[in-house]
């Protein structure tokens, strides 16, 4: 899931804690669903 990874890294670069948490939740959810 390169797109998810890129989104996650981009959010981390922006330094937004809330968005970073949301991205982490989405990433965990995607991994769980697979």
Coordinates of C-alpha atoms in Angstrom, one line a residue:
X1 CA 0.0 0.0 0.0
X2 CA 2.5 2.6 -1.2
X3 CA -0.2 5.3 -1.3
X4 CA -1.1 4.9 2.3
X5 CA 2.6 4.9 3.3
X6 CA 3.2 8.1 1.3
X7 CA 0.1 9.7 2.9
X8 CA 1.3 8.7 6.4
X9 CA 4.8 10.0 5.8
X10 CA 3.5 13.3 4.3
X11 CA 1.2 13.8 7.4
X12 CA 4.1 13.0 9.7
X13 CA 6.2 15.6 7.9
X14 CA 3.5 18.2 8.4
X15 CA 3.7 17.5 12.1
X16 CA -0.1 17.5 12.7
X17 CA -0.7 15.2 15.7
X18 CA -4.4 14.8 15.0
X19 CA -3.9 13.9 11.3
X20 CA -1.0 11.6 12.3
X21 CA -3.2 9.7 14.7
X22 CA -6.0 9.5 12.1
X23 CA -3.5 8.1 9.5
X24 CA -2.2 5.6 12.0
X25 CA -5.8 4.5 12.7
X26 CA -6.6 4.1 9.0
X27 CA -3.3 2.2 8.4
X28 CA -4.1 -0.1 11.3
X29 CA -7.7 -0.6 10.1
X30 CA -6.5 -1.4 6.6
X31 CA -3.9 -3.9 7.9
X32 CA -6.6 -5.5 10.1
X33 CA -9.1 -5.8 7.3
X34 CA -6.6 -7.5 5.0

